[in-house]
C-alpha cells in the first residue's frame, strides 16, 4: 500500500518553507526505515492567488505504508506533529494536510488539481472532493490549522503527483542550517555562471546575464540556500557539486515538479467574462495603439476571438468585449508591446488582475506570441517623374517638384508600406522576471527526463560545505 501525504501553507513571508518541512519529513521516514517511493512532488499552483506566499507551492510525499495500519497511523501522527511545530502559525500560515491511502477513483482529485493551476479554489470545494472520494470507498483524511486554506494546495499536490503529466521538470534544493537563516547567502556568483554554462540546456534559470543576477538563491529569511532546476536528475546533482558554497548545509533533496512548464497558462480564458485572479491565455487582434506610461509600462487592448467570437470594442479599442493587456517594465516585454500595431494577431498569456470601480480588469502579460503582423503604411506625397518626391503647393493646387519643375494637379497621396521592427514568434520575459511556472524558451520541444532512485537524491549531510 502507498500513503500519499499532501502538505501546504506552512510558511509565511517571515520564514519557513514547505519544501524544507517535506525534507524534514522524508528524513524522519528514512531514519525510521520507511521507503519513500519517489522524489516528493513540488506542485506550483495558480501564481495569481493574492493570499499566496512566494511561489504558491505545495508538496506531496509518497511512502510505502498502509494508511489503515498501525504504522500508517504512526506516520500520520508524526506528520501532523511536524507540521504543527514547523509552521508559521500566528504569522499568516494556515497549514493543511491531506492523507490518501486506498483510492478507488482518483479522478475527482486530479480534476481539482488541474483547476487549482489556473482558478481560485475554495476550502469548501476541497472538502467536497474529499467527501466525494470517501463515497468511492477511498481512505482519505484531512487535517487543518488556522483557517484551513492549506487543504486546497495539499489536495491539489496529491492530484498533480498522481497525474500522467505531459511535461515536468526536477529541482534539487539545498537547505541552510538554522543559525544561517536571515544572513546573506554565501554562494559564489562565478561558480553559478560556470555551472550554468556547463549544464545548459539541461538546467535553466540559474543566472540572468542581462542583469548580472544570480537566480538560484532566494532573498528571504527562509531555509532554502539555493535551488537548481532542470530536466535530468543526474545533471542536477552534477550541477550541485559545481557550486562553491561558503557556508555549511543542512542537506539537499530532489523534487519532481511542474515548474517551468507553463501549466497555469494552458486554458483559454473567456474574454467576455474574465474572472479575477485566474490564469490562462487569450487570442485576438490588437485593437488599440500601445500606450506607454511613466515607468515604462505599456498597455494595449486585444479584440479577442476563439471560444467567444470577436469582441465589440469602441473606436478607442477599450470598449466592451476587448481585454486590456498590461506589460510591466520589469518583464522586459515593454519594447515588444510598444512595437505592436492595430490589427496584429496575438496570443497572450497571463493572469487577470482584479478590477475596481475606476479601473477595468487587466490581463498582466507573461508572454506574447505574435501570430501575424498587420500591414503598416504611411501616406506620402507621390513621386515625380524624375524620382524625387513631389511637394504640395497648397490645398487644391496639386504638387510640384523643386528639382525639375514638374507639376501635376490631380495627383493624390500614396500609401507606402512601413517595415515592422517586430518578427513573428514567441516573446518571453527576462529571466529575472520568470515565475516558477514560466516555461523557458529552450524547453519548448524538450521531453521530460526519467526519475532515478538509484542516485543520491536525498542527503542530510554537510559534505558539500566549501
XYZ file of C-alpha atoms in Angstrom:
466
model
C 0.000 0.000 0.000
C 1.066 3.572 -0.639
C 0.253 6.546 1.563
C 0.218 9.935 -0.165
C 0.844 12.933 2.071
C -0.096 16.379 0.735
C 1.082 19.465 2.647
C 0.602 23.177 2.018
C 0.666 26.666 3.574
C 3.174 26.088 6.362
C 5.321 29.160 5.675
C 4.919 32.926 5.699
C 6.886 35.902 4.477
C 8.635 35.892 7.850
C 10.202 32.488 7.299
C 9.965 28.701 6.988
C 9.359 26.745 3.789
C 7.011 23.895 2.879
C 9.718 22.134 0.832
C 12.030 22.245 3.858
C 9.326 20.679 6.002
C 8.979 17.969 3.334
C 12.763 17.450 3.566
C 12.465 17.008 7.345
C 9.577 14.551 6.956
C 11.499 12.479 4.394
C 14.471 12.497 6.757
C 12.221 11.125 9.511
C 10.799 8.454 7.176
C 14.214 7.231 6.051
C 15.578 7.300 9.602
C 12.720 5.064 10.746
C 13.005 2.509 7.981
C 10.150 3.667 5.745
C 10.501 3.510 1.966
C 9.767 6.724 0.077
C 8.540 5.618 -3.351
C 9.831 8.523 -5.467
C 11.034 12.094 -5.254
C 8.496 14.312 -3.478
C 6.349 16.271 -5.928
C 6.627 20.068 -5.735
C 3.350 21.437 -7.095
C 3.281 25.053 -8.190
C -0.319 26.230 -8.257
C -2.019 29.339 -9.677
C 0.569 32.104 -9.121
C -2.067 34.856 -9.199
C -3.728 33.903 -5.918
C -3.425 37.101 -3.807
C -3.034 35.318 -0.446
C -0.245 33.001 -1.585
C 3.218 33.068 -0.033
C 6.010 33.425 -2.569
C 5.727 30.643 -5.197
C 2.387 29.109 -4.122
C 3.998 25.686 -3.757
C 2.597 22.548 -2.134
C 4.314 19.181 -1.680
C 3.212 15.553 -1.976
C 5.229 12.686 -0.466
C 4.590 9.027 -1.351
C 5.591 6.498 1.314
C 5.084 2.738 1.398
C 2.653 2.317 4.277
C -0.902 1.141 4.792
C -2.928 4.138 5.942
C -5.249 1.881 7.948
C -2.435 0.006 9.714
C -0.644 0.856 12.941
C 2.443 2.032 11.023
C 0.284 4.224 8.792
C -1.366 5.797 11.827
C 2.104 6.371 13.323
C 3.314 8.141 10.150
C 0.221 10.341 10.043
C 0.554 11.296 13.693
C 4.235 12.226 13.322
C 3.492 14.261 10.166
C 0.740 16.169 11.988
C 3.107 16.947 14.863
C 5.901 18.045 12.494
C 3.580 20.308 10.501
C 2.249 21.891 13.676
C 5.688 22.507 15.170
C 7.322 23.660 11.905
C 4.662 26.048 10.583
C 4.428 29.818 10.911
C 1.161 29.711 12.841
C 0.258 33.177 14.013
C 2.219 34.778 11.140
C -0.193 34.076 8.304
C 0.313 30.343 7.787
C -2.816 28.184 7.566
C -1.433 24.653 7.205
C -3.360 21.816 5.655
C -2.571 18.102 5.339
C -4.359 15.501 3.231
C -3.638 11.782 3.642
C -4.702 9.455 0.834
C -4.382 5.676 1.085
C -6.684 3.259 -0.691
C -8.334 5.111 -3.582
C -10.941 3.634 -5.923
C -11.241 6.752 -8.089
C -8.509 9.431 -8.200
C -10.214 11.454 -10.961
C -12.061 13.957 -8.710
C -8.744 14.859 -7.068
C -6.958 15.161 -10.425
C -9.710 17.456 -11.765
C -9.472 19.603 -8.646
C -5.680 19.819 -9.049
C -5.911 20.863 -12.704
C -8.385 23.600 -11.786
C -6.102 24.774 -8.965
C -3.422 25.532 -11.560
C -5.410 28.426 -13.016
C -8.510 29.124 -10.915
C -9.325 30.217 -7.359
C -10.319 27.117 -5.401
C -12.186 27.155 -2.085
C -11.696 25.221 1.132
C -15.318 24.109 0.854
C -14.640 22.792 -2.651
C -11.629 20.804 -1.440
C -13.623 19.233 1.398
C -16.428 18.388 -1.040
C -13.947 16.469 -3.222
C -12.573 14.659 -0.168
C -16.094 13.620 0.870
C -16.799 12.512 -2.714
C -13.726 10.263 -2.584
C -14.972 8.717 0.655
C -18.157 7.789 -1.187
C -15.973 5.833 -3.615
C -14.717 3.749 -0.663
C -11.372 5.530 -0.511
C -9.191 6.005 2.550
C -8.715 9.766 2.802
C -8.397 12.181 5.710
C -7.545 15.838 6.105
C -6.165 17.915 8.924
C -6.224 21.706 9.077
C -4.905 24.512 11.265
C -5.730 28.202 11.126
C -8.471 28.847 8.592
C -7.699 25.612 6.718
C -6.632 27.240 3.449
C -3.746 24.783 3.138
C -6.176 21.935 2.430
C -6.601 23.314 -1.106
C -2.917 23.022 -2.013
C -2.434 19.787 -0.093
C -5.217 18.081 -2.078
C -4.004 19.624 -5.355
C -0.448 18.377 -4.776
C -1.766 14.807 -4.476
C -3.756 15.226 -7.682
C -0.773 16.536 -9.663
C 1.603 13.922 -8.221
C -0.878 11.247 -9.343
C -1.424 12.682 -12.839
C 0.115 11.456 -16.069
C 1.740 14.818 -16.784
C 2.814 15.569 -20.353
C 5.610 17.757 -19.051
C 7.505 18.035 -15.791
C 10.912 19.073 -14.506
C 13.127 18.475 -11.483
C 14.693 20.670 -8.830
C 17.425 19.972 -6.320
C 17.019 22.240 -3.293
C 19.809 22.750 -0.758
C 18.926 23.886 2.761
C 20.711 26.121 5.254
C 21.386 25.395 8.863
C 19.102 27.169 11.300
C 21.803 29.554 12.542
C 22.392 30.838 8.990
C 18.766 31.765 8.216
C 18.381 35.509 7.774
C 22.064 36.031 6.917
C 23.384 36.697 3.378
C 23.624 33.525 1.297
C 27.234 32.569 0.611
C 27.096 31.091 -2.889
C 29.903 32.121 -5.227
C 28.498 34.011 -8.228
C 31.257 32.965 -10.632
C 30.619 29.298 -9.849
C 26.928 29.764 -10.642
C 27.826 31.136 -14.095
C 30.293 28.311 -14.660
C 27.703 25.726 -13.643
C 25.079 27.309 -15.865
C 27.285 27.193 -18.952
C 28.456 23.645 -18.223
C 24.952 22.214 -17.802
C 22.971 24.171 -20.438
C 20.383 23.309 -21.752
C 19.634 20.647 -19.136
C 19.302 23.213 -16.331
C 17.559 26.575 -16.544
C 17.113 29.941 -14.852
C 20.417 29.804 -12.998
C 21.750 33.225 -13.925
C 20.427 36.355 -15.655
C 23.321 37.607 -17.783
C 21.413 40.664 -18.969
C 21.076 41.972 -15.421
C 24.107 40.183 -13.842
C 21.920 38.469 -11.269
C 22.049 35.040 -9.595
C 18.640 33.367 -9.903
C 19.085 30.160 -7.898
C 19.159 31.863 -4.492
C 16.049 33.343 -2.835
C 16.218 36.572 -0.844
C 14.051 35.977 2.230
C 14.761 34.525 5.686
C 13.604 31.012 4.679
C 15.922 27.974 4.991
C 16.440 27.489 1.229
C 20.045 28.213 0.269
C 19.568 27.580 -3.455
C 17.519 25.560 -5.918
C 18.691 24.312 -9.321
C 16.011 23.375 -11.857
C 16.387 21.180 -14.887
C 15.331 18.189 -16.943
C 17.736 15.485 -15.750
C 18.202 14.496 -12.078
C 21.756 13.239 -12.612
C 22.831 16.501 -14.246
C 21.234 18.432 -11.378
C 23.423 16.571 -8.883
C 26.447 17.319 -11.080
C 25.428 20.968 -11.106
C 25.159 20.940 -7.322
C 28.732 19.729 -6.995
C 29.998 22.530 -9.272
C 28.906 25.308 -6.942
C 31.253 26.952 -4.482
C 29.264 27.307 -1.265
C 30.876 29.081 1.677
C 28.502 28.026 4.427
C 27.547 24.637 5.947
C 24.458 22.900 4.559
C 21.793 21.018 6.418
C 21.323 18.869 3.310
C 19.506 18.688 -0.028
C 16.652 16.846 -1.742
C 15.480 16.313 -5.314
C 11.896 17.088 -6.261
C 9.832 16.325 -9.334
C 7.760 19.350 -10.255
C 5.517 21.131 -12.738
C 7.855 24.147 -12.656
C 8.976 25.532 -15.997
C 6.013 24.002 -17.852
C 3.511 26.902 -18.261
C 0.899 24.597 -16.695
C -1.032 27.612 -15.373
C -1.439 29.103 -18.859
C -2.880 26.058 -20.639
C -6.520 27.203 -20.538
C -8.133 29.707 -22.909
C -9.824 32.392 -20.828
C -13.364 33.529 -21.535
C -12.668 37.065 -22.733
C -16.300 38.081 -22.275
C -16.316 37.028 -18.625
C -12.827 37.322 -17.134
C -12.575 36.132 -13.540
C -10.201 37.933 -11.175
C -7.010 36.031 -10.246
C -7.420 33.393 -12.979
C -4.523 32.464 -15.272
C -4.574 31.455 -18.922
C -4.331 32.817 -22.445
C -6.398 34.789 -24.940
C -6.169 35.199 -28.717
C -7.186 38.049 -30.954
C -6.246 41.209 -32.808
C -4.672 44.323 -31.359
C -7.481 46.887 -31.102
C -5.602 49.980 -29.870
C -2.228 51.551 -30.402
C 0.060 50.653 -27.473
C 0.138 53.251 -24.695
C 3.420 53.613 -22.781
C 3.221 55.374 -19.430
C 5.787 56.706 -16.988
C 7.941 53.890 -15.679
C 7.974 52.013 -18.971
C 4.742 50.048 -18.506
C 2.722 49.532 -21.688
C -0.995 48.901 -22.247
C -2.926 47.742 -25.301
C -6.353 46.233 -25.995
C -6.915 42.872 -27.615
C -10.127 42.176 -29.532
C -10.472 38.525 -28.647
C -11.739 35.563 -30.565
C -11.760 31.826 -30.121
C -14.497 30.435 -27.919
C -16.402 33.710 -27.867
C -16.057 35.233 -31.373
C -14.793 38.746 -31.918
C -15.388 41.399 -29.312
C -17.310 44.608 -29.953
C -14.953 47.338 -28.867
C -15.349 51.085 -29.137
C -13.281 53.195 -31.519
C -10.533 53.719 -28.949
C -10.125 49.965 -28.584
C -11.012 49.844 -24.893
C -14.707 49.070 -25.219
C -16.819 46.173 -24.082
C -15.628 42.820 -25.421
C -11.950 43.797 -25.537
C -9.329 42.782 -22.985
C -6.929 45.389 -21.649
C -3.420 43.920 -21.501
C -0.690 45.292 -19.232
C 3.003 44.732 -19.902
C 5.156 45.850 -16.986
C 8.668 47.203 -17.419
C 10.448 44.595 -15.202
C 9.361 41.824 -17.585
C 11.474 43.265 -20.413
C 8.490 42.833 -22.768
C 7.578 46.520 -22.984
C 9.640 47.163 -26.168
C 7.774 44.277 -27.841
C 4.408 45.652 -26.743
C 5.300 49.141 -27.930
C 6.147 47.770 -31.400
C 2.633 46.345 -31.855
C 0.118 47.888 -34.240
C -3.640 47.719 -34.640
C -4.561 44.533 -36.480
C -1.628 42.399 -35.316
C -2.787 38.886 -34.379
C -1.533 37.682 -30.986
C -1.771 35.016 -28.373
C -1.181 36.498 -24.922
C -0.784 34.565 -21.669
C -1.021 35.918 -18.145
C -3.075 36.460 -15.011
C -6.190 38.561 -14.509
C -5.844 41.482 -12.107
C -8.993 42.357 -10.191
C -10.878 45.383 -11.478
C -12.034 48.335 -9.395
C -14.753 50.974 -9.684
C -12.234 53.179 -11.520
C -10.238 50.613 -13.493
C -11.247 47.551 -15.540
C -9.867 44.064 -15.111
C -6.450 43.754 -16.705
C -4.527 40.802 -18.058
C -0.996 41.041 -16.652
C 1.050 39.700 -19.553
C 3.518 36.825 -19.048
C 4.198 36.095 -22.708
C 3.340 37.462 -26.141
C 3.134 35.234 -29.205
C 2.989 37.231 -32.435
C 0.979 35.144 -34.910
C 0.525 37.649 -37.753
C 1.589 41.232 -38.423
C -0.745 43.807 -39.886
C 0.389 45.825 -42.903
C 1.504 49.217 -41.661
C 1.512 52.146 -44.093
C 2.334 55.837 -44.188
C 0.596 58.229 -46.560
C 3.175 60.259 -48.536
C 3.297 62.664 -51.454
C 3.566 60.973 -54.869
C 6.870 60.586 -56.701
C 7.924 62.912 -59.534
C 8.875 61.562 -62.974
C 12.474 62.362 -62.013
C 12.266 60.147 -58.922
C 12.149 62.937 -56.338
C 9.113 63.146 -54.044
C 6.742 65.981 -55.010
C 5.814 68.834 -52.663
C 2.271 70.024 -52.042
C 1.590 73.513 -53.433
C -1.430 74.087 -51.219
C -4.934 72.780 -50.903
C -6.410 72.066 -54.333
C -3.300 73.335 -56.139
C -1.675 69.949 -56.767
C 2.006 69.060 -56.406
C 5.262 70.379 -57.825
C 8.871 69.233 -57.994
C 11.547 71.583 -56.720
C 14.230 69.704 -58.618
C 12.896 69.572 -62.187
C 9.877 71.909 -62.051
C 7.347 69.201 -62.996
C 3.766 69.973 -61.816
C 0.625 67.880 -61.522
C -2.826 68.977 -60.241
C -4.800 65.699 -59.966
C -2.299 63.565 -58.036
C -3.118 62.110 -54.600
C -1.091 60.918 -51.657
C 0.064 57.312 -51.919
C 0.355 54.667 -49.205
C 3.876 53.359 -48.589
C 4.366 50.176 -46.552
C 6.499 50.663 -43.468
C 8.909 47.935 -42.384
C 7.967 46.473 -38.972
C 10.520 46.255 -36.147
C 8.885 43.030 -34.994
C 9.010 39.407 -36.051
C 6.596 36.520 -35.724
C 7.251 34.242 -32.780
C 7.161 33.832 -29.019
C 8.431 36.546 -26.671
C 9.124 35.716 -23.013
C 10.050 37.910 -20.039
C 13.648 38.419 -18.978
C 14.926 35.527 -16.868
C 14.755 37.564 -13.655
C 11.017 38.086 -14.217
C 10.211 34.406 -14.798
C 7.693 32.894 -12.423
C 8.238 29.372 -11.093
C 5.886 28.011 -13.751
C 7.247 30.042 -16.690
C 8.486 27.752 -19.452
C 11.919 28.870 -20.718
C 12.224 29.200 -24.471
C 14.762 26.389 -24.834
C 12.433 23.911 -23.072
C 9.887 24.007 -25.906
C 10.150 20.608 -27.559
C 12.146 19.031 -24.705
C 10.805 15.761 -23.299
C 10.797 15.179 -19.518
C 13.691 13.201 -18.098
C 13.491 9.959 -16.122
C 13.284 9.758 -12.365
C 16.263 7.860 -10.952
C 16.018 6.351 -7.467
C 19.470 4.759 -7.671
C 21.205 8.123 -7.230
C 21.886 10.161 -4.105
C 18.623 12.133 -4.390
C 18.362 12.769 -0.636
C 21.230 13.851 1.570
C 21.204 15.199 5.121
C 24.988 15.526 5.439
C 27.077 18.672 5.091
C 29.618 17.171 2.733
C 29.161 19.950 0.166
C 30.493 22.596 2.543
C 33.323 24.574 0.983
